[in-house]
CSV table of C-alpha atoms in Angstrom, one decimal:
chain,number,residue,atom,x,y,z
C,1,MET,CA,-8.8,15.9,-0.9
C,2,TYR,CA,-9.9,13.4,-3.7
C,3,VAL,CA,-5.9,13.0,-4.4
C,4,ILE,CA,-4.6,13.4,-1.2
C,5,PHE,CA,-6.8,10.5,-0.1
C,6,GLY,CA,-6.5,8.6,-2.7
C,7,TYR,CA,-2.6,8.4,-2.2
C,8,LEU,CA,-2.6,7.2,1.0
C,9,GLY,CA,-5.5,4.9,0.9
C,10,ALA,CA,-3.6,2.6,-1.7
C,11,VAL,CA,-0.3,2.4,0.4
C,12,VAL,CA,-2.4,1.9,4.2
C,13,GLY,CA,-3.4,-1.6,3.8
C,14,ALA,CA,-2.6,-4.3,5.8
C,15,GLY,CA,0.8,-5.1,5.2
C,16,PHE,CA,1.4,-1.2,7.3
C,17,VAL,CA,-1.3,-0.9,9.5
C,18,SER,CA,0.5,-4.2,11.0
C,19,GLY,CA,3.7,-2.7,10.7
C,20,GLN,CA,4.4,-6.2,8.5
C,21,GLU,CA,6.0,-3.9,6.3
C,22,VAL,CA,7.8,-1.4,8.4
C,23,VAL,CA,9.7,-3.6,9.7
C,24,GLN,CA,11.0,-6.2,7.4
C,25,PHE,CA,11.8,-3.0,4.9
C,26,PHE,CA,13.3,-1.0,7.7
C,27,VAL,CA,13.2,-1.4,11.7
C,28,GLN,CA,15.6,-5.0,11.4
C,29,TYR,CA,18.2,-2.3,10.1
C,30,GLY,CA,18.9,-0.3,12.3
C,31,ARG,CA,19.2,3.9,12.4
C,32,LEU,CA,20.0,3.0,9.2
C,33,GLY,CA,16.7,2.0,8.0
C,34,TRP,CA,15.2,4.8,9.9
C,35,TRP,CA,18.2,6.2,7.2
C,36,GLY,CA,16.1,4.2,4.1
C,37,ALA,CA,12.4,5.3,5.7
C,38,ILE,CA,14.0,8.7,5.1
C,39,ILE,CA,14.5,7.9,1.7
C,40,ALA,CA,11.0,6.8,1.2
C,41,ALA,CA,9.7,9.5,2.8
C,42,LEU,CA,11.0,12.0,0.2
C,43,LEU,CA,9.7,9.1,-2.8
C,44,PHE,CA,6.7,9.1,-2.2
C,45,ALA,CA,6.2,13.4,-2.3
C,46,LEU,CA,8.1,12.8,-5.7
C,47,LEU,CA,7.5,10.5,-7.5
C,48,GLY,CA,3.2,11.2,-6.5
C,49,GLY,CA,4.0,15.0,-8.8
C,50,ILE,CA,5.4,13.3,-11.4
C,51,LEU,CA,3.1,10.4,-12.3
C,52,MET,CA,0.2,13.1,-12.3
C,53,GLN,CA,2.6,15.4,-13.6
C,54,ILE,CA,2.4,12.9,-16.4
C,55,ALA,CA,-0.8,12.3,-16.7
C,56,HIS,CA,-2.1,16.1,-16.7
C,57,HIS,CA,0.7,16.3,-19.9
C,58,HIS,CA,-0.3,13.5,-21.6
C,59,ASN,CA,-4.4,13.7,-20.8
C,60,ILE,CA,-4.0,10.0,-19.4
C,61,SER,CA,-6.6,8.6,-16.7
C,62,ASN,CA,-6.3,4.5,-16.7
C,63,TYR,CA,-3.0,3.1,-16.4
C,64,GLN,CA,-3.5,1.3,-19.1
C,65,ASP,CA,-2.5,4.2,-20.8
C,66,LEU,CA,0.3,5.5,-18.9
C,67,LEU,CA,1.4,2.0,-19.9
C,68,LYS,CA,1.3,2.3,-23.5
C,69,LEU,CA,2.9,6.2,-23.1
C,70,LEU,CA,6.2,4.3,-20.9
C,71,PHE,CA,6.9,1.1,-23.0
C,72,THR,CA,7.3,-0.1,-26.5
C,73,SER,CA,3.5,-1.6,-27.4
C,74,LYS,CA,5.0,-4.8,-27.0
C,75,PHE,CA,6.6,-4.8,-24.2
C,76,ALA,CA,3.9,-2.3,-22.5
C,77,ASN,CA,1.5,-5.7,-22.7
C,78,ILE,CA,3.6,-7.7,-20.8
C,79,ILE,CA,4.2,-4.7,-18.1
C,80,GLU,CA,0.3,-4.9,-18.2
C,81,LEU,CA,-0.2,-8.4,-17.5
C,82,LEU,CA,1.9,-8.8,-14.7
C,83,LEU,CA,0.3,-6.0,-13.0
C,84,ALA,CA,-3.1,-7.5,-13.8
C,85,GLY,CA,-2.3,-10.8,-12.4
C,86,PHE,CA,-0.6,-8.4,-9.3
C,87,LEU,CA,-3.9,-6.2,-8.7
C,88,PHE,CA,-5.8,-9.7,-8.6
C,89,LEU,CA,-3.5,-11.9,-6.7
C,90,GLY,CA,-4.1,-8.8,-4.0
C,91,ILE,CA,-7.5,-9.5,-3.7
C,92,SER,CA,-6.6,-12.6,-3.0
C,93,ILE,CA,-3.6,-11.3,-0.8
C,94,MET,CA,-6.5,-8.6,1.4
C,95,LEU,CA,-8.7,-11.4,1.0
C,96,SER,CA,-6.9,-13.9,2.7
C,97,ALA,CA,-5.9,-11.1,5.7
C,98,SER,CA,-9.3,-10.5,6.6
C,99,GLY,CA,-10.4,-14.8,7.4
C,100,ALA,CA,-6.6,-14.8,9.0
C,101,ILE,CA,-7.9,-11.6,11.8
C,102,PHE,CA,-11.1,-14.1,12.1
C,103,ILE,CA,-9.5,-16.8,12.5
C,104,GLU,CA,-6.5,-15.5,14.8
C,105,HIS,CA,-7.7,-13.0,16.8
C,106,LEU,CA,-11.9,-13.3,17.0
C,107,ASN,CA,-11.3,-16.5,16.7
C,108,LEU,CA,-14.0,-16.5,13.9
C,109,PRO,CA,-14.8,-19.1,11.6
C,110,LYS,CA,-11.5,-18.0,8.7
C,111,PHE,CA,-14.5,-18.1,5.4
C,112,ALA,CA,-17.3,-15.5,7.7
C,113,GLY,CA,-14.2,-12.5,8.1
C,114,ILE,CA,-13.1,-13.7,3.7
C,115,LEU,CA,-16.8,-13.3,2.4
C,116,ILE,CA,-18.0,-10.6,5.0
C,117,MET,CA,-14.3,-8.6,2.7
C,118,CYS,CA,-15.9,-9.5,0.0
C,119,THR,CA,-19.2,-8.6,0.7
C,120,VAL,CA,-18.0,-5.3,1.3
C,121,VAL,CA,-15.6,-5.0,-1.6
C,122,PHE,CA,-18.5,-5.7,-4.6
C,123,ILE,CA,-20.4,-2.5,-2.4
C,124,ALA,CA,-18.4,-0.3,-2.3
C,125,LEU,CA,-17.7,-0.7,-5.9
C,126,LEU,CA,-21.2,-1.4,-7.7
C,127,SER,CA,-20.6,2.2,-9.1
C,128,GLY,CA,-17.3,2.1,-10.4
C,129,LYS,CA,-15.1,5.0,-9.7
C,130,SER,CA,-17.5,6.8,-8.4
C,131,GLY,CA,-17.6,3.8,-5.9
C,132,LEU,CA,-13.5,4.2,-5.3
C,133,VAL,CA,-13.3,7.0,-4.9
C,134,ALA,CA,-16.4,7.8,-1.8
C,135,SER,CA,-15.0,4.6,-0.6
C,136,TYR,CA,-12.2,6.2,-0.1
C,137,ASN,CA,-13.0,9.3,1.0
C,138,TYR,CA,-15.2,8.1,4.6
C,139,LEU,CA,-12.6,5.0,5.3
C,140,VAL,CA,-10.1,6.6,4.7
C,141,PRO,CA,-9.7,9.9,7.4
C,142,LEU,CA,-11.7,7.1,10.2
C,143,LYS,CA,-8.0,4.4,9.5
C,144,ILE,CA,-6.0,7.5,9.5
C,145,ILE,CA,-7.3,8.9,12.4
C,146,MET,CA,-6.8,6.5,14.1
C,147,LEU,CA,-4.1,4.6,12.9
C,148,ILE,CA,-2.3,7.9,13.7
C,149,SER,CA,-3.2,8.7,17.1
C,150,ILE,CA,-2.0,4.7,18.5
C,151,ASN,CA,1.1,5.7,16.5
C,152,LEU,CA,2.3,8.3,18.3
C,153,TYR,CA,1.4,7.2,21.9
C,154,LEU,CA,3.0,4.5,20.9
C,155,ALA,CA,6.3,6.6,20.1
C,156,PHE,CA,6.3,9.5,22.1
C,157,GLY,CA,4.1,7.2,24.9
C,158,VAL,CA,6.3,4.5,26.5
C,159,LYS,CA,9.1,4.0,27.1
C,160,ASN,CA,11.3,1.6,26.5
C,161,GLN,CA,15.7,2.6,26.4
C,162,SER,CA,16.1,-0.5,25.8
C,163,GLY,CA,14.6,-1.6,22.0
C,164,LEU,CA,16.1,2.3,21.4
C,165,ASN,CA,20.5,0.0,22.8
C,166,TYR,CA,18.9,-2.5,20.6
C,167,MET,CA,18.4,-0.7,17.9
C,168,ALA,CA,21.6,0.1,17.9
C,169,MET,CA,23.5,-3.0,17.4
C,170,LEU,CA,21.8,-4.1,14.4
C,171,ASP,CA,23.8,-1.0,12.6
C,172,LYS,CA,25.6,-2.9,10.1
C,173,PRO,CA,27.8,0.1,8.2
C,174,ASN,CA,28.9,-1.4,5.5
C,175,ASP,CA,25.7,-3.8,4.3
C,176,PHE,CA,23.3,-1.5,1.7
C,177,ARG,CA,20.3,-4.2,2.7
C,178,TRP,CA,18.8,-1.5,3.4
C,179,LEU,CA,19.3,1.0,0.6
C,180,ALA,CA,17.9,-1.6,-1.6
C,181,ALA,CA,14.5,-2.3,1.3
C,182,ALA,CA,13.7,1.0,1.2
C,183,VAL,CA,13.6,0.8,-2.6
C,184,LEU,CA,12.1,-2.2,-3.6
C,185,TYR,CA,8.9,-0.7,-0.7
C,186,ILE,CA,8.6,2.8,-2.5
C,187,ALA,CA,8.5,0.6,-6.4
C,188,TYR,CA,6.1,-1.6,-5.3
C,189,ASN,CA,4.0,0.7,-2.9
C,190,PHE,CA,3.9,3.3,-5.9
C,191,THR,CA,2.8,0.5,-8.5
C,192,LEU,CA,-0.6,0.3,-6.7
C,193,ALA,CA,-0.9,3.8,-5.8
C,194,MET,CA,-0.2,3.9,-9.0
C,195,VAL,CA,-3.7,3.0,-10.5
C,196,VAL,CA,-5.6,5.0,-8.5
C,197,LEU,CA,-4.1,8.7,-8.8
C,198,VAL,CA,-3.8,7.3,-12.1
C,199,GLU,CA,-7.8,7.9,-12.4
C,200,TYR,CA,-7.3,11.3,-10.7
C,201,GLN,CA,-6.7,13.0,-13.5
C,202,SER,CA,-10.3,13.4,-15.1
C,203,ILE,CA,-12.5,15.2,-12.0
C,204,THR,CA,-9.1,17.2,-10.7
C,205,THR,CA,-6.7,20.0,-12.4
C,206,LYS,CA,-3.1,19.6,-12.5
C,207,ARG,CA,-2.4,21.4,-10.1
C,208,GLN,CA,-5.4,19.9,-7.7
C,209,SER,CA,-3.6,16.5,-8.1
C,210,ILE,CA,-0.2,17.8,-8.7
C,211,ARG,CA,-0.5,19.3,-4.9
C,212,GLY,CA,-2.9,16.6,-3.1
C,213,ALA,CA,-0.3,13.8,-4.6
C,214,ILE,CA,2.8,15.5,-3.4
C,215,ILE,CA,1.2,16.2,-0.2
C,216,GLY,CA,-0.4,12.5,0.0
C,217,GLY,CA,2.9,11.7,-0.7
C,218,ALA,CA,4.1,13.7,2.4
C,219,PHE,CA,1.8,12.2,4.3
C,220,LEU,CA,2.5,9.2,3.5
C,221,GLY,CA,6.7,9.6,4.3
C,222,GLY,CA,5.5,11.1,7.8
C,223,MET,CA,3.7,7.7,9.1
C,224,VAL,CA,6.6,5.4,7.7
C,225,LEU,CA,8.6,7.7,9.6
C,226,LEU,CA,5.8,7.8,13.0
C,227,ASN,CA,5.2,3.7,12.4
C,228,PHE,CA,9.3,3.2,13.0
C,229,TRP,CA,9.6,4.9,16.0
C,230,ALA,CA,6.3,3.3,17.3
C,231,LEU,CA,7.8,-0.3,16.2
C,232,ALA,CA,11.4,1.0,17.2
C,233,LYS,CA,10.2,1.0,21.1
C,234,SER,CA,9.0,-2.9,20.9
C,235,ILE,CA,12.4,-4.5,19.2
C,236,PRO,CA,13.6,-7.1,19.6
C,237,GLN,CA,10.0,-9.0,20.9
C,238,ILE,CA,8.5,-7.4,17.9
C,239,PHE,CA,10.4,-9.8,15.2
C,240,ALA,CA,9.1,-12.6,17.3
C,241,TYR,CA,5.5,-11.4,15.7
C,242,GLU,CA,3.0,-11.9,11.8
C,243,ILE,CA,1.2,-8.4,12.9
C,244,PRO,CA,3.5,-6.1,15.3
C,245,MET,CA,1.4,-3.6,15.8
C,246,LEU,CA,-0.9,-5.8,17.5
C,247,PHE,CA,1.4,-6.1,19.7
C,248,ALA,CA,3.6,-3.3,20.1
C,249,THR,CA,-0.3,-2.1,20.8
C,250,GLY,CA,-1.0,-4.7,23.3
C,251,LYS,CA,0.7,-3.7,25.7
C,252,ILE,CA,-1.4,-0.4,26.4
C,253,SER,CA,-4.5,-2.6,26.6
C,254,LEU,CA,-6.6,-5.1,25.6
C,255,SER,CA,-9.0,-2.7,24.5
C,256,VAL,CA,-6.2,-0.6,22.4
C,257,LYS,CA,-5.5,-3.7,20.6
C,258,TYR,CA,-8.8,-4.1,19.5
C,259,CYS,CA,-9.3,-1.0,18.8
C,260,TYR,CA,-6.5,-1.4,16.2
C,261,LEU,CA,-8.1,-4.1,14.9
C,262,LEU,CA,-11.0,-2.3,14.2
C,263,VAL,CA,-8.1,-0.2,12.5
C,264,LEU,CA,-5.8,-2.7,10.3
C,265,TRP,CA,-9.0,-4.1,9.1
C,266,LEU,CA,-9.9,-0.7,7.8
C,267,GLY,CA,-6.3,-1.0,6.0
C,268,ILE,CA,-7.2,-4.8,4.0
C,269,LEU,CA,-10.7,-2.9,3.1
C,270,THR,CA,-8.9,-0.2,1.7
C,271,THR,CA,-5.9,-2.1,-0.5
C,272,ALA,CA,-8.6,-4.7,-1.4
C,273,ILE,CA,-11.2,-1.8,-2.8
C,274,ALA,CA,-8.4,-0.7,-5.1
C,275,ASN,CA,-6.5,-3.6,-6.2
C,276,THR,CA,-9.7,-5.3,-7.3
C,277,TYR,CA,-10.3,-1.9,-8.8
C,278,GLY,CA,-7.7,-2.0,-10.8
C,279,PHE,CA,-8.4,-5.5,-12.1
C,280,THR,CA,-11.5,-5.1,-12.9
C,281,GLN,CA,-11.6,-1.4,-14.6
C,282,ARG,CA,-9.1,-3.3,-17.0
C,283,VAL,CA,-10.0,-6.5,-18.2
C,284,SER,CA,-14.3,-5.3,-18.2
C,285,LYS,CA,-12.0,-2.7,-21.0
C,286,TYR,CA,-11.2,-5.2,-23.0
C,287,SER,CA,-12.9,-7.9,-22.8
C,288,GLY,CA,-15.8,-5.6,-23.2
C,289,ILE,CA,-17.4,-7.9,-20.9
C,290,ASN,CA,-20.0,-5.1,-18.2
C,291,PHE,CA,-18.1,-3.7,-15.1
C,292,LYS,CA,-20.6,-5.2,-12.6
C,293,ILE,CA,-20.4,-8.6,-14.2
C,294,MET,CA,-17.1,-8.5,-14.4
C,295,LEU,CA,-16.6,-7.6,-11.0
C,296,CYS,CA,-17.6,-11.2,-10.1
C,297,ILE,CA,-16.0,-13.0,-11.4
C,298,SER,CA,-13.0,-11.0,-10.4
C,299,LEU,CA,-14.0,-11.6,-6.5
C,300,GLY,CA,-15.2,-15.1,-7.3
C,301,ALA,CA,-12.2,-16.3,-9.1
C,302,ALA,CA,-10.3,-14.5,-6.8
C,303,LEU,CA,-12.2,-16.1,-3.4
C,304,PRO,CA,-10.0,-19.6,-3.3
C,305,ILE,CA,-6.6,-18.7,-3.3
C,306,SER,CA,-7.3,-16.8,-0.1
C,307,TRP,CA,-7.8,-19.6,1.4
C,308,GLN,CA,-4.0,-20.0,1.6
C,309,SER,CA,-1.8,-18.4,4.6
C,310,PHE,CA,-1.6,-15.0,4.3
C,311,SER,CA,2.2,-14.6,5.5
C,312,ASP,CA,2.9,-16.9,2.7
C,313,LEU,CA,0.9,-15.3,-0.6
C,314,VAL,CA,2.8,-12.2,1.1
C,315,GLY,CA,6.5,-13.5,0.7
C,316,LEU,CA,5.6,-15.2,-2.3
C,317,VAL,CA,4.3,-11.8,-5.1
C,318,TYR,CA,5.3,-9.0,-3.1
C,319,PRO,CA,9.0,-9.4,-4.1
C,320,VAL,CA,8.5,-10.4,-7.5
C,321,PHE,CA,5.8,-6.9,-7.5
C,322,GLY,CA,8.6,-5.4,-6.3
C,323,ILE,CA,11.9,-5.6,-9.0
C,324,VAL,CA,8.8,-5.4,-11.4
C,325,GLY,CA,7.3,-2.1,-9.7
C,326,THR,CA,11.2,-0.8,-9.7
C,327,ILE,CA,11.4,-0.6,-13.7
C,328,ILE,CA,8.0,1.1,-13.9
C,329,ILE,CA,9.0,3.7,-12.2
C,330,SER,CA,12.5,4.2,-13.3
C,331,ALA,CA,11.2,4.3,-16.7
C,332,LEU,CA,8.0,6.8,-15.3
C,333,ILE,CA,11.4,8.9,-14.4
C,334,TYR,CA,12.9,8.6,-18.1
C,335,GLN,CA,9.8,10.1,-19.5
C,336,HIS,CA,9.5,13.2,-16.6
C,337,ILE,CA,12.9,13.9,-18.4
C,338,LYS,CA,11.1,13.6,-21.4
C,339,ASP,CA,8.9,15.7,-21.0
C,340,ILE,CA,10.7,18.4,-19.3
C,341,ALA,CA,13.3,18.1,-21.9
C,342,LEU,CA,10.4,19.3,-24.6
């Protein structure tokens, strides 16, 4: 269960819960986007199993050692530096997202949302890896239950044939951007999850971790497919909103919308915890600075960037992160083939 929660917690973050990821990478491509979502679902399960197989086979429990296995020493250092940079920017993006919720939907100061998120992340990670695992075990189930419940209602309880008809009009048979979008979606999401998942090698058996990663990946895939249909019922209006799911839930009732705001904030929180742990653990190991001190430095350094626009930060960071993720996934698959051959 630890691995399942870790996988879900790392991927189901602000972008997923807001609905923006599923709209941008799948829904906008119409029925072809549905096939892209199916491909993403399969890859989540497959890559999760491959990662944990490699981690146990080579006794690796942190992403730095994994990168050294996958690449030459020099190239591994470059990838690690880029990944550390993305993890750091990911902290700022999640803090900014919390601030955006406070100012746009709660009519509260942005700095309040940023500081509250920063404080909760700090408390959750004071005990290091055990804090990471414990926070995921408590927060992820709550977030997932609420997310699935609302998506189920939107997907099957809301009738809107016009939205489904409009989806058919989005099809472009000779345009394969839907496939590239699916791969890019997996690339940056799995790279984030990799940082957390590999840590579970030291606290689980090989069978437990591989099975947990496959089940967690399959569950993630199912959630992507469910979210696709939930949002498809609100085409084309959702294309005009930065947080499409809030528009969709607002059609049910105002109370459901505010309930979903809590789900969204929990999604931001779990991603912030994953990014902060990954970055802090890396810098602490190589600098020799105590983890708790480095935790304070990491969060403090992320605060100034978090004042920037949430959407601007996402638009700048995520596409580049996806390219780097594609390189890492390709190397991961190649290493798995080598291990099988040996």
